[in-house]
Amino acid sequence: MPDRLTLIAPDDWHVHLRDDTMLARVIPHTARSFARAIVMPNLRPPITSVDAAMAYRKRIQAACPDGLTFEPLMTAYLTDHIAPEELEQGFADGVFTAAKLYPANATTNSAAGVTSLDGIDAVFTCMARIGMPLLIHGEVTDADVDVFDREAVFIERHLRPLRERHPELRIVLEHITTEQAVDFVGSADRNLAATITPHHLQINRNAMFLGGLRSDFYCLPVIKRERHRLALRRAATSGDARFFLGTDSAPHPREGKETSCGCAGIFNAPYAIESYAQVFDDEGALDQLEGFASRHGPAFYGLPVNSHEITLERVPVEVPDRIDGLVPFHAGEHLPWRVVRDL
Ligand code: NCD
Ligand code: ZN
Protein backbone atom coordinates (compact mmCIF):
# COMPACT_ATOMS: atom_id res chain seq x y z
CA MET A 1 0.00 0.00 0.00
CA PRO A 2 1.40 3.40 -0.91
CA ASP A 3 2.17 5.84 1.89
CA ARG A 4 2.20 8.87 -0.35
CA LEU A 5 -0.27 9.86 -2.98
CA THR A 6 0.12 12.75 -5.40
CA LEU A 7 -2.99 14.03 -7.12
CA ILE A 8 -3.89 16.74 -9.56
CA ALA A 9 -5.17 19.48 -7.26
CA PRO A 10 -8.84 18.82 -6.45
CA ASP A 11 -11.86 21.12 -6.77
CA ASP A 12 -14.97 21.30 -4.61
CA TRP A 13 -18.05 21.25 -6.83
CA HIS A 14 -20.48 22.24 -4.05
CA VAL A 15 -19.66 24.50 -1.11
CA HIS A 16 -21.38 27.11 1.08
CA LEU A 17 -18.94 29.92 1.81
CA ARG A 18 -21.54 32.24 3.41
CA ASP A 19 -20.73 35.93 3.78
CA ASP A 20 -19.26 38.55 6.12
CA THR A 21 -17.57 37.18 9.26
CA MET A 22 -18.54 33.57 8.53
CA LEU A 23 -16.98 33.85 5.06
CA ALA A 24 -13.76 35.09 6.64
CA ARG A 25 -13.77 32.16 9.06
CA VAL A 26 -14.36 29.40 6.52
CA ILE A 27 -12.71 30.51 3.26
CA PRO A 28 -9.14 29.59 4.30
CA HIS A 29 -10.17 25.97 4.77
CA THR A 30 -11.67 25.59 1.32
CA ALA A 31 -8.96 27.62 -0.41
CA ARG A 32 -6.19 25.60 1.24
CA SER A 33 -7.40 22.26 -0.14
CA PHE A 34 -9.27 23.12 -3.30
CA ALA A 35 -8.20 25.09 -6.35
CA ARG A 36 -11.73 25.97 -7.42
CA ALA A 37 -15.16 25.62 -5.92
CA ILE A 38 -18.74 25.95 -7.03
CA VAL A 39 -20.10 28.48 -4.56
CA MET A 40 -23.71 28.03 -3.56
CA PRO A 41 -25.94 31.12 -3.85
CA ASN A 42 -28.26 30.59 -0.84
CA LEU A 43 -27.33 33.78 0.96
CA ARG A 44 -29.85 36.13 2.51
CA PRO A 45 -30.84 37.67 0.14
CA PRO A 46 -29.97 34.98 -2.42
CA ILE A 47 -27.71 35.61 -5.43
CA THR A 48 -30.23 36.13 -8.21
CA SER A 49 -28.47 38.66 -10.47
CA VAL A 50 -25.20 39.01 -12.34
CA ASP A 51 -24.33 42.10 -10.31
CA ALA A 52 -24.91 40.33 -7.01
CA ALA A 53 -22.74 37.40 -8.13
CA MET A 54 -19.91 39.71 -9.21
CA ALA A 55 -20.04 41.55 -5.90
CA TYR A 56 -20.09 38.26 -3.93
CA ARG A 57 -17.18 36.92 -5.97
CA LYS A 58 -15.19 40.03 -5.07
CA ARG A 59 -15.96 39.58 -1.37
CA ILE A 60 -14.80 35.97 -1.57
CA GLN A 61 -11.57 36.94 -3.32
CA ALA A 62 -10.95 39.70 -0.79
CA ALA A 63 -11.48 37.27 2.11
CA CYS A 64 -9.14 34.66 0.62
CA PRO A 65 -5.81 34.58 2.50
CA ASP A 66 -2.80 35.96 0.65
CA GLY A 67 -0.67 33.35 -1.05
CA LEU A 68 -3.53 30.96 -1.81
CA THR A 69 -4.78 30.80 -5.35
CA PHE A 70 -8.44 29.96 -5.29
CA GLU A 71 -11.06 30.47 -7.94
CA PRO A 72 -14.67 30.81 -6.85
CA LEU A 73 -17.13 29.64 -9.51
CA MET A 74 -20.39 31.46 -9.02
CA THR A 75 -23.95 30.19 -9.29
CA ALA A 76 -27.33 31.82 -9.76
CA TYR A 77 -30.18 31.03 -7.38
CA LEU A 78 -33.28 30.16 -9.38
CA THR A 79 -36.57 31.68 -8.31
CA ASP A 80 -40.05 31.56 -9.82
CA HIS A 81 -39.36 34.91 -11.44
CA ILE A 82 -35.74 34.84 -12.57
CA ALA A 83 -35.36 35.98 -16.18
CA PRO A 84 -33.65 33.61 -18.62
CA GLU A 85 -31.86 36.67 -20.03
CA GLU A 86 -30.17 37.29 -16.67
CA LEU A 87 -28.79 33.74 -16.69
CA GLU A 88 -27.74 33.94 -20.31
CA GLN A 89 -25.95 37.23 -19.73
CA GLY A 90 -24.16 35.99 -16.61
CA PHE A 91 -23.14 32.74 -18.28
CA ALA A 92 -21.87 34.54 -21.41
CA ASP A 93 -19.89 36.99 -19.26
CA GLY A 94 -18.23 34.17 -17.31
CA VAL A 95 -19.85 35.26 -14.05
CA PHE A 96 -22.29 32.38 -13.62
CA THR A 97 -20.82 28.92 -14.05
CA ALA A 98 -24.16 27.26 -13.30
CA ALA A 99 -27.58 27.83 -11.75
CA LYS A 100 -28.89 26.19 -8.60
CA LEU A 101 -32.41 24.91 -8.20
CA TYR A 102 -33.73 24.81 -4.65
CA PRO A 103 -37.28 23.57 -4.38
CA ALA A 104 -38.92 26.25 -2.21
CA ASN A 105 -38.36 25.52 1.49
CA ALA A 106 -36.32 22.35 0.91
CA THR A 107 -33.32 23.53 2.95
CA THR A 108 -31.39 26.47 4.48
CA ASN A 109 -32.33 29.82 2.87
CA SER A 110 -34.49 28.25 0.20
CA ALA A 111 -37.72 30.14 0.91
CA ALA A 112 -37.24 32.10 -2.32
CA GLY A 113 -36.69 28.89 -4.28
CA VAL A 114 -38.80 27.42 -7.03
CA THR A 115 -42.39 26.42 -6.25
CA SER A 116 -43.09 24.67 -9.56
CA LEU A 117 -40.62 23.31 -12.09
CA ASP A 118 -43.17 23.73 -14.88
CA GLY A 119 -43.37 27.42 -14.01
CA ILE A 120 -39.73 28.00 -15.03
CA ASP A 121 -39.65 25.81 -18.10
CA ALA A 122 -38.44 28.76 -20.19
CA VAL A 123 -35.39 28.94 -17.92
CA PHE A 124 -34.59 25.28 -18.56
CA THR A 125 -35.05 25.74 -22.30
CA CYS A 126 -32.60 28.65 -22.23
CA MET A 127 -30.06 26.78 -20.10
CA ALA A 128 -30.22 23.72 -22.37
CA ARG A 129 -29.64 25.93 -25.40
CA ILE A 130 -26.60 27.72 -23.99
CA GLY A 131 -25.14 24.65 -22.23
CA MET A 132 -25.39 26.11 -18.72
CA PRO A 133 -25.39 23.40 -16.04
CA LEU A 134 -28.41 23.09 -13.74
CA LEU A 135 -27.49 22.06 -10.20
CA ILE A 136 -30.37 20.49 -8.32
CA HIS A 137 -31.18 20.08 -4.66
CA GLY A 138 -33.21 16.96 -5.33
CA GLU A 139 -35.84 16.71 -2.64
CA VAL A 140 -39.60 17.13 -2.66
CA THR A 141 -41.00 19.22 0.14
CA ASP A 142 -44.45 17.68 0.43
CA ALA A 143 -45.35 17.21 4.08
CA ASP A 144 -46.88 13.81 3.35
CA VAL A 145 -43.59 12.42 2.00
CA ASP A 146 -41.33 10.92 4.65
CA VAL A 147 -38.19 13.00 5.06
CA PHE A 148 -36.01 9.96 4.30
CA ASP A 149 -37.85 9.37 1.00
CA ARG A 150 -37.73 12.91 -0.35
CA GLU A 151 -34.80 12.39 -2.71
CA ALA A 152 -36.11 9.15 -4.21
CA VAL A 153 -39.56 10.70 -4.71
CA PHE A 154 -38.02 13.81 -6.31
CA ILE A 155 -36.23 11.66 -8.85
CA GLU A 156 -39.42 9.93 -9.97
CA ARG A 157 -41.79 12.90 -9.76
CA HIS A 158 -39.55 15.66 -11.06
CA LEU A 159 -36.11 14.68 -12.31
CA ARG A 160 -37.13 11.87 -14.64
CA PRO A 161 -39.80 14.03 -16.35
CA LEU A 162 -37.38 17.00 -16.52
CA ARG A 163 -34.76 14.83 -18.23
CA GLU A 164 -37.35 13.54 -20.69
CA ARG A 165 -38.53 17.03 -21.47
CA HIS A 166 -35.02 18.55 -21.71
CA PRO A 167 -32.55 15.79 -22.67
CA GLU A 168 -29.97 18.42 -23.67
CA LEU A 169 -30.04 20.12 -20.27
CA ARG A 170 -26.85 19.39 -18.35
CA ILE A 171 -27.78 18.48 -14.79
CA VAL A 172 -25.86 17.80 -11.59
CA LEU A 173 -27.92 16.10 -8.91
CA GLU A 174 -26.23 17.55 -5.84
CA HIS A 175 -25.17 15.74 -2.68
CA ILE A 176 -26.84 12.44 -3.50
CA THR A 177 -27.77 10.27 -0.53
CA THR A 178 -29.57 7.17 -1.81
CA GLU A 179 -29.06 4.07 -3.90
CA GLN A 180 -32.00 5.27 -6.03
CA ALA A 181 -29.95 8.37 -6.93
CA VAL A 182 -26.86 6.27 -7.63
CA ASP A 183 -28.89 4.02 -9.93
CA PHE A 184 -30.61 6.90 -11.69
CA VAL A 185 -27.42 8.85 -12.34
CA GLY A 186 -25.45 5.71 -13.15
CA SER A 187 -27.91 4.70 -15.83
CA ALA A 188 -27.99 8.08 -17.59
CA ASP A 189 -26.41 8.04 -21.00
CA ARG A 190 -25.32 11.70 -20.91
CA ASN A 191 -25.86 15.17 -19.42
CA LEU A 192 -26.34 13.92 -15.86
CA ALA A 193 -23.84 13.72 -13.01
CA ALA A 194 -23.86 13.82 -9.21
CA THR A 195 -21.77 15.17 -6.38
CA ILE A 196 -21.15 13.13 -3.23
CA THR A 197 -20.20 14.57 0.18
CA PRO A 198 -17.68 13.11 2.63
CA HIS A 199 -20.28 12.77 5.36
CA HIS A 200 -22.71 10.75 3.26
CA LEU A 201 -19.82 8.39 2.49
CA GLN A 202 -18.66 8.20 6.11
CA ILE A 203 -21.74 7.91 8.31
CA ASN A 204 -25.27 6.59 8.27
CA ARG A 205 -28.33 7.98 10.02
CA ASN A 206 -27.47 6.31 13.32
CA ALA A 207 -24.85 9.04 13.81
CA MET A 208 -27.61 11.60 14.38
CA PHE A 209 -28.94 9.63 17.35
CA LEU A 210 -25.80 8.20 18.95
CA GLY A 211 -26.33 8.64 22.70
CA GLY A 212 -28.67 11.57 22.15
CA LEU A 213 -29.73 14.00 19.48
CA ARG A 214 -26.55 14.97 17.59
CA SER A 215 -27.26 18.07 15.57
CA ASP A 216 -23.70 18.16 14.21
CA PHE A 217 -24.67 15.26 11.95
CA TYR A 218 -27.89 16.85 10.76
CA CYS A 219 -27.78 18.06 7.18
CA LEU A 220 -30.02 18.04 4.14
CA PRO A 221 -30.67 15.84 2.36
CA VAL A 222 -30.70 13.98 5.64
CA ILE A 223 -28.24 11.10 6.00
CA LYS A 224 -29.83 7.76 5.19
CA ARG A 225 -29.52 4.14 6.28
CA GLU A 226 -26.41 1.99 5.82
CA ARG A 227 -27.53 0.40 2.55
CA HIS A 228 -27.45 3.82 0.93
CA ARG A 229 -24.06 4.75 2.36
CA LEU A 230 -22.62 1.57 0.84
CA ALA A 231 -24.17 2.37 -2.56
CA LEU A 232 -22.62 5.85 -2.44
CA ARG A 233 -19.22 4.41 -1.57
CA ARG A 234 -19.40 2.02 -4.51
CA ALA A 235 -20.37 4.85 -6.87
CA ALA A 236 -17.71 7.28 -5.66
CA THR A 237 -14.89 4.74 -5.84
CA SER A 238 -16.02 3.05 -9.07
CA GLY A 239 -14.15 5.32 -11.45
CA ASP A 240 -17.47 6.27 -13.09
CA ALA A 241 -16.99 9.86 -14.29
CA ARG A 242 -20.61 10.73 -13.53
CA PHE A 243 -19.76 10.92 -9.82
CA PHE A 244 -17.49 13.60 -8.39
CA LEU A 245 -16.49 15.52 -5.31
CA GLY A 246 -18.76 18.12 -3.72
CA THR A 247 -18.34 18.61 0.00
CA ASP A 248 -21.55 20.55 0.70
CA SER A 249 -19.57 22.08 3.57
CA ALA A 250 -22.30 24.17 5.25
CA PRO A 251 -21.18 25.97 8.40
CA HIS A 252 -23.63 27.35 10.92
CA PRO A 253 -22.84 29.26 14.11
CA ARG A 254 -23.01 27.17 17.28
CA GLU A 255 -26.22 28.83 18.37
CA GLY A 256 -27.77 27.79 15.08
CA LYS A 257 -26.90 24.13 15.64
CA GLU A 258 -27.48 23.95 19.40
CA THR A 259 -31.08 24.95 19.66
CA SER A 260 -34.49 23.31 19.69
CA CYS A 261 -34.78 23.84 15.92
CA GLY A 262 -31.23 23.30 14.72
CA CYS A 263 -29.95 24.29 11.28
CA ALA A 264 -29.10 21.70 8.65
CA GLY A 265 -25.48 21.61 7.55
CA ILE A 266 -22.13 20.00 8.30
CA PHE A 267 -18.90 22.00 8.28
CA ASN A 268 -16.45 19.61 6.66
CA ALA A 269 -14.16 21.90 4.66
CA PRO A 270 -11.08 21.73 6.94
CA TYR A 271 -10.52 17.95 6.54
CA ALA A 272 -12.65 17.11 3.54
CA ILE A 273 -9.93 15.77 1.26
CA GLU A 274 -8.49 13.77 4.17
CA SER A 275 -11.95 12.32 4.82
CA TYR A 276 -12.40 11.28 1.19
CA ALA A 277 -8.91 9.76 1.19
CA GLN A 278 -9.87 7.56 4.13
CA VAL A 279 -12.99 6.35 2.29
CA PHE A 280 -11.08 5.51 -0.88
CA ASP A 281 -8.34 3.79 1.13
CA ASP A 282 -10.86 1.70 3.08
CA GLU A 283 -12.46 0.67 -0.20
CA GLY A 284 -9.08 -0.30 -1.69
CA ALA A 285 -9.59 2.36 -4.33
CA LEU A 286 -6.95 5.03 -3.72
CA ASP A 287 -6.17 4.85 -7.42
CA GLN A 288 -9.67 6.21 -8.14
CA LEU A 289 -9.39 9.24 -5.86
CA GLU A 290 -7.83 11.51 -8.45
CA GLY A 291 -10.64 10.88 -10.92
CA PHE A 292 -13.33 11.59 -8.33
CA ALA A 293 -11.60 14.60 -6.77
CA SER A 294 -9.80 16.21 -9.68
CA ARG A 295 -10.84 14.94 -13.11
CA HIS A 296 -14.53 14.06 -13.36
CA GLY A 297 -15.78 17.47 -12.20
CA PRO A 298 -13.76 19.52 -14.69
CA ALA A 299 -14.75 17.08 -17.44
CA PHE A 300 -18.44 17.63 -16.73
CA TYR A 301 -18.08 21.40 -16.50
CA GLY A 302 -15.90 21.57 -19.60
CA LEU A 303 -12.98 23.08 -17.70
CA PRO A 304 -9.31 22.09 -17.74
CA VAL A 305 -7.96 20.09 -14.83
CA ASN A 306 -5.77 22.06 -12.45
CA SER A 307 -2.14 22.40 -13.42
CA HIS A 308 -0.63 21.86 -9.95
CA GLU A 309 -0.70 18.87 -7.63
CA ILE A 310 -1.21 18.06 -3.97
CA THR A 311 0.36 15.24 -2.01
CA LEU A 312 -1.26 13.19 0.71
CA GLU A 313 0.74 11.08 3.14
CA ARG A 314 -0.33 8.26 5.39
CA VAL A 315 0.33 10.11 8.64
CA PRO A 316 -2.54 10.39 11.12
CA VAL A 317 -3.97 13.81 11.70
CA GLU A 318 -6.09 14.79 14.68
CA VAL A 319 -9.16 16.85 13.91
CA PRO A 320 -9.70 19.49 16.60
CA ASP A 321 -12.98 19.70 18.53
CA ARG A 322 -13.49 23.25 17.39
CA ILE A 323 -12.14 25.37 14.55
CA ASP A 324 -12.82 29.06 15.00
CA GLY A 325 -15.79 28.22 17.19
CA LEU A 326 -17.27 25.83 14.62
CA VAL A 327 -17.47 22.06 15.07
CA PRO A 328 -15.80 20.42 12.07
CA PHE A 329 -16.86 17.04 10.68
CA HIS A 330 -14.72 14.33 12.36
CA ALA A 331 -14.23 16.57 15.44
CA GLY A 332 -11.97 14.83 17.95
CA GLU A 333 -11.17 11.92 15.60
CA HIS A 334 -7.97 10.85 13.91
CA LEU A 335 -7.89 10.54 10.14
CA PRO A 336 -5.20 8.32 8.59
CA TRP A 337 -4.15 10.59 5.72
CA ARG A 338 -3.05 14.18 5.76
CA VAL A 339 -2.16 16.75 3.16
CA VAL A 340 1.55 17.56 2.94
CA ARG A 341 1.66 21.34 3.14
CA ASP A 342 4.50 23.51 1.86
CA LEU A 343 6.39 20.84 -0.02
C1 NCD B 1 -27.02 23.75 3.35
C2 NCD B 1 -26.86 25.11 4.00
O1 NCD B 1 -26.81 25.18 5.24
O2 NCD B 1 -26.76 26.10 3.27
N1 NCD B 1 -27.37 22.79 4.36
C3 NCD B 1 -27.21 21.45 4.28
O3 NCD B 1 -27.64 20.75 5.20
N2 NCD B 1 -26.60 20.88 3.29
C4 NCD B 1 -28.03 23.83 2.25
C5 NCD B 1 -28.08 22.62 1.36
O4 NCD B 1 -27.15 22.35 0.60
O5 NCD B 1 -29.07 21.88 1.43
ZN1 ZN C 1 -25.44 22.54 -0.19
XYZ file of C-alpha atoms and ligand atoms in Angstrom:
356
model
C 0.000 0.000 0.000
C 1.403 3.401 -0.911
C 2.175 5.839 1.886
C 2.197 8.873 -0.350
C -0.271 9.859 -2.977
C 0.115 12.748 -5.401
C -2.992 14.026 -7.116
C -3.888 16.737 -9.562
C -5.171 19.483 -7.260
C -8.841 18.823 -6.450
C -11.861 21.123 -6.771
C -14.969 21.297 -4.612
C -18.051 21.250 -6.828
C -20.476 22.240 -4.047
C -19.664 24.500 -1.106
C -21.377 27.109 1.081
C -18.941 29.919 1.810
C -21.541 32.239 3.406
C -20.728 35.929 3.779
C -19.258 38.551 6.118
C -17.575 37.182 9.257
C -18.542 33.574 8.526
C -16.982 33.852 5.058
C -13.763 35.088 6.638
C -13.768 32.162 9.058
C -14.361 29.404 6.515
C -12.712 30.513 3.264
C -9.137 29.590 4.300
C -10.169 25.971 4.766
C -11.669 25.587 1.316
C -8.960 27.623 -0.408
C -6.190 25.596 1.238
C -7.404 22.257 -0.136
C -9.274 23.123 -3.298
C -8.196 25.086 -6.354
C -11.728 25.972 -7.423
C -15.160 25.624 -5.922
C -18.744 25.945 -7.028
C -20.103 28.478 -4.560
C -23.713 28.034 -3.560
C -25.936 31.123 -3.847
C -28.258 30.587 -0.842
C -27.333 33.781 0.963
C -29.846 36.135 2.505
C -30.842 37.665 0.138
C -29.967 34.981 -2.424
C -27.713 35.606 -5.429
C -30.227 36.135 -8.212
C -28.465 38.659 -10.468
C -25.197 39.013 -12.345
C -24.334 42.100 -10.311
C -24.911 40.327 -7.008
C -22.743 37.399 -8.127
C -19.905 39.706 -9.207
C -20.036 41.546 -5.898
C -20.089 38.259 -3.935
C -17.178 36.918 -5.975
C -15.190 40.033 -5.067
C -15.960 39.579 -1.366
C -14.798 35.966 -1.565
C -11.575 36.936 -3.323
C -10.951 39.701 -0.793
C -11.481 37.274 2.105
C -9.136 34.661 0.624
C -5.810 34.576 2.497
C -2.796 35.957 0.647
C -0.675 33.349 -1.049
C -3.529 30.963 -1.812
C -4.781 30.797 -5.355
C -8.437 29.962 -5.287
C -11.055 30.467 -7.942
C -14.671 30.807 -6.848
C -17.129 29.641 -9.508
C -20.387 31.460 -9.019
C -23.947 30.190 -9.288
C -27.334 31.818 -9.759
C -30.184 31.034 -7.382
C -33.284 30.158 -9.377
C -36.574 31.683 -8.307
C -40.047 31.559 -9.823
C -39.358 34.911 -11.444
C -35.736 34.844 -12.573
C -35.362 35.984 -16.178
C -33.650 33.606 -18.618
C -31.865 36.668 -20.030
C -30.169 37.288 -16.674
C -28.792 33.737 -16.692
C -27.743 33.936 -20.315
C -25.954 37.234 -19.729
C -24.164 35.990 -16.612
C -23.139 32.744 -18.283
C -21.871 34.542 -21.408
C -19.889 36.988 -19.261
C -18.225 34.171 -17.312
C -19.845 35.261 -14.053
C -22.293 32.383 -13.620
C -20.816 28.918 -14.046
C -24.158 27.264 -13.299
C -27.579 27.831 -11.755
C -28.893 26.193 -8.604
C -32.412 24.910 -8.200
C -33.726 24.806 -4.650
C -37.281 23.566 -4.375
C -38.919 26.249 -2.206
C -38.363 25.516 1.491
C -36.320 22.354 0.910
C -33.315 23.531 2.947
C -31.387 26.468 4.481
C -32.327 29.823 2.870
C -34.493 28.255 0.199
C -37.720 30.135 0.914
C -37.237 32.099 -2.315
C -36.690 28.891 -4.281
C -38.802 27.418 -7.032
C -42.394 26.422 -6.252
C -43.091 24.674 -9.565
C -40.623 23.309 -12.093
C -43.173 23.733 -14.878
C -43.369 27.420 -14.008
C -39.735 28.000 -15.027
C -39.653 25.813 -18.102
C -38.438 28.759 -20.195
C -35.386 28.944 -17.917
C -34.589 25.284 -18.555
C -35.054 25.741 -22.305
C -32.604 28.645 -22.231
C -30.055 26.781 -20.101
C -30.218 23.724 -22.366
C -29.643 25.933 -25.405
C -26.603 27.715 -23.990
C -25.143 24.646 -22.228
C -25.389 26.108 -18.724
C -25.393 23.403 -16.035
C -28.407 23.087 -13.736
C -27.491 22.059 -10.201
C -30.373 20.492 -8.321
C -31.181 20.075 -4.657
C -33.212 16.962 -5.332
C -35.840 16.711 -2.643
C -39.596 17.131 -2.655
C -40.996 19.223 0.145
C -44.452 17.680 0.426
C -45.354 17.209 4.080
C -46.880 13.807 3.348
C -43.589 12.418 2.004
C -41.329 10.916 4.655
C -38.186 13.004 5.061
C -36.010 9.958 4.300
C -37.847 9.373 0.999
C -37.727 12.907 -0.348
C -34.803 12.387 -2.715
C -36.113 9.149 -4.208
C -39.560 10.703 -4.711
C -38.020 13.812 -6.311
C -36.234 11.659 -8.847
C -39.424 9.925 -9.971
C -41.788 12.899 -9.765
C -39.548 15.664 -11.060
C -36.108 14.675 -12.308
C -37.132 11.865 -14.639
C -39.802 14.028 -16.353
C -37.384 16.995 -16.520
C -34.760 14.827 -18.228
C -37.347 13.540 -20.686
C -38.529 17.034 -21.475
C -35.016 18.546 -21.711
C -32.553 15.786 -22.667
C -29.973 18.423 -23.674
C -30.038 20.118 -20.274
C -26.850 19.387 -18.355
C -27.776 18.477 -14.785
C -25.861 17.795 -11.585
C -27.921 16.099 -8.905
C -26.230 17.551 -5.838
C -25.170 15.742 -2.678
C -26.836 12.438 -3.501
C -27.772 10.269 -0.530
C -29.575 7.166 -1.807
C -29.062 4.074 -3.900
C -32.000 5.271 -6.028
C -29.954 8.368 -6.930
C -26.864 6.272 -7.631
C -28.886 4.018 -9.934
C -30.610 6.904 -11.688
C -27.415 8.849 -12.335
C -25.450 5.706 -13.150
C -27.913 4.703 -15.832
C -27.990 8.085 -17.593
C -26.408 8.040 -21.000
C -25.325 11.701 -20.908
C -25.858 15.171 -19.416
C -26.342 13.922 -15.856
C -23.835 13.716 -13.008
C -23.858 13.819 -9.211
C -21.773 15.165 -6.378
C -21.149 13.133 -3.226
C -20.201 14.572 0.178
C -17.679 13.107 2.625
C -20.285 12.773 5.360
C -22.710 10.751 3.261
C -19.815 8.395 2.494
C -18.662 8.197 6.109
C -21.741 7.910 8.311
C -25.274 6.586 8.269
C -28.332 7.981 10.023
C -27.472 6.306 13.321
C -24.854 9.043 13.806
C -27.607 11.597 14.378
C -28.938 9.635 17.352
C -25.800 8.201 18.950
C -26.327 8.637 22.697
C -28.674 11.574 22.148
C -29.726 14.002 19.476
C -26.555 14.972 17.588
C -27.262 18.070 15.565
C -23.705 18.165 14.205
C -24.668 15.258 11.949
C -27.887 16.845 10.765
C -27.783 18.059 7.180
C -30.016 18.039 4.142
C -30.665 15.838 2.357
C -30.695 13.975 5.639
C -28.239 11.102 5.999
C -29.832 7.762 5.185
C -29.519 4.139 6.281
C -26.409 1.992 5.819
C -27.533 0.395 2.548
C -27.454 3.817 0.929
C -24.061 4.749 2.356
C -22.617 1.569 0.838
C -24.167 2.366 -2.559
C -22.623 5.849 -2.442
C -19.216 4.414 -1.572
C -19.401 2.021 -4.509
C -20.373 4.845 -6.865
C -17.705 7.278 -5.658
C -14.894 4.737 -5.841
C -16.021 3.050 -9.068
C -14.150 5.322 -11.455
C -17.469 6.268 -13.089
C -16.995 9.865 -14.289
C -20.608 10.733 -13.529
C -19.757 10.917 -9.819
C -17.495 13.602 -8.390
C -16.494 15.518 -5.308
C -18.757 18.125 -3.721
C -18.338 18.614 0.001
C -21.550 20.552 0.703
C -19.574 22.084 3.572
C -22.298 24.165 5.246
C -21.184 25.975 8.402
C -23.635 27.354 10.921
C -22.845 29.258 14.108
C -23.013 27.167 17.280
C -26.217 28.827 18.375
C -27.769 27.792 15.081
C -26.899 24.128 15.637
C -27.479 23.952 19.400
C -31.082 24.955 19.662
C -34.493 23.315 19.694
C -34.783 23.840 15.917
C -31.230 23.296 14.719
C -29.951 24.292 11.284
C -29.102 21.696 8.649
C -25.480 21.614 7.554
C -22.134 19.995 8.299
C -18.904 22.001 8.275
C -16.452 19.606 6.663
C -14.157 21.896 4.657
C -11.077 21.726 6.938
C -10.516 17.955 6.543
C -12.646 17.111 3.541
C -9.930 15.772 1.264
C -8.493 13.770 4.167
C -11.949 12.316 4.817
C -12.403 11.280 1.189
C -8.913 9.758 1.187
C -9.872 7.557 4.128
C -12.986 6.351 2.293
C -11.077 5.506 -0.881
C -8.338 3.793 1.131
C -10.855 1.697 3.084
C -12.461 0.665 -0.197
C -9.082 -0.301 -1.686
C -9.589 2.361 -4.331
C -6.950 5.032 -3.722
C -6.172 4.847 -7.421
C -9.666 6.212 -8.137
C -9.390 9.239 -5.857
C -7.831 11.511 -8.450
C -10.642 10.876 -10.915
C -13.330 11.594 -8.331
C -11.602 14.601 -6.772
C -9.799 16.215 -9.676
C -10.839 14.941 -13.112
C -14.527 14.062 -13.356
C -15.782 17.471 -12.198
C -13.764 19.521 -14.694
C -14.755 17.079 -17.438
C -18.441 17.633 -16.729
C -18.078 21.403 -16.499
C -15.895 21.567 -19.603
C -12.984 23.082 -17.697
C -9.312 22.091 -17.744
C -7.964 20.092 -14.832
C -5.766 22.056 -12.448
C -2.135 22.404 -13.417
C -0.634 21.861 -9.954
C -0.696 18.865 -7.625
C -1.206 18.059 -3.968
C 0.361 15.243 -2.008
C -1.265 13.186 0.714
C 0.736 11.082 3.137
C -0.329 8.265 5.391
C 0.331 10.111 8.635
C -2.536 10.392 11.116
C -3.973 13.807 11.699
C -6.090 14.791 14.683
C -9.156 16.850 13.907
C -9.705 19.487 16.596
C -12.977 19.697 18.529
C -13.492 23.254 17.385
C -12.138 25.370 14.554
C -12.821 29.064 15.004
C -15.794 28.219 17.194
C -17.265 25.826 14.621
C -17.473 22.056 15.068
C -15.801 20.416 12.068
C -16.856 17.044 10.683
C -14.717 14.330 12.360
C -14.228 16.573 15.442
C -11.967 14.831 17.953
C -11.172 11.917 15.601
C -7.968 10.851 13.906
C -7.894 10.540 10.141
C -5.204 8.318 8.593
C -4.153 10.585 5.717
C -3.053 14.184 5.762
C -2.158 16.746 3.163
C 1.554 17.562 2.939
C 1.664 21.343 3.136
C 4.504 23.507 1.862
C 6.394 20.844 -0.023
C -27.023 23.746 3.350
C -26.863 25.108 4.002
O -26.813 25.179 5.239
O -26.764 26.102 3.272
N -27.365 22.786 4.358
C -27.211 21.445 4.284
O -27.636 20.751 5.200
N -26.597 20.875 3.285
C -28.032 23.829 2.253
C -28.079 22.622 1.362
O -27.150 22.352 0.598
O -29.075 21.884 1.429
Zn -25.438 22.538 -0.186
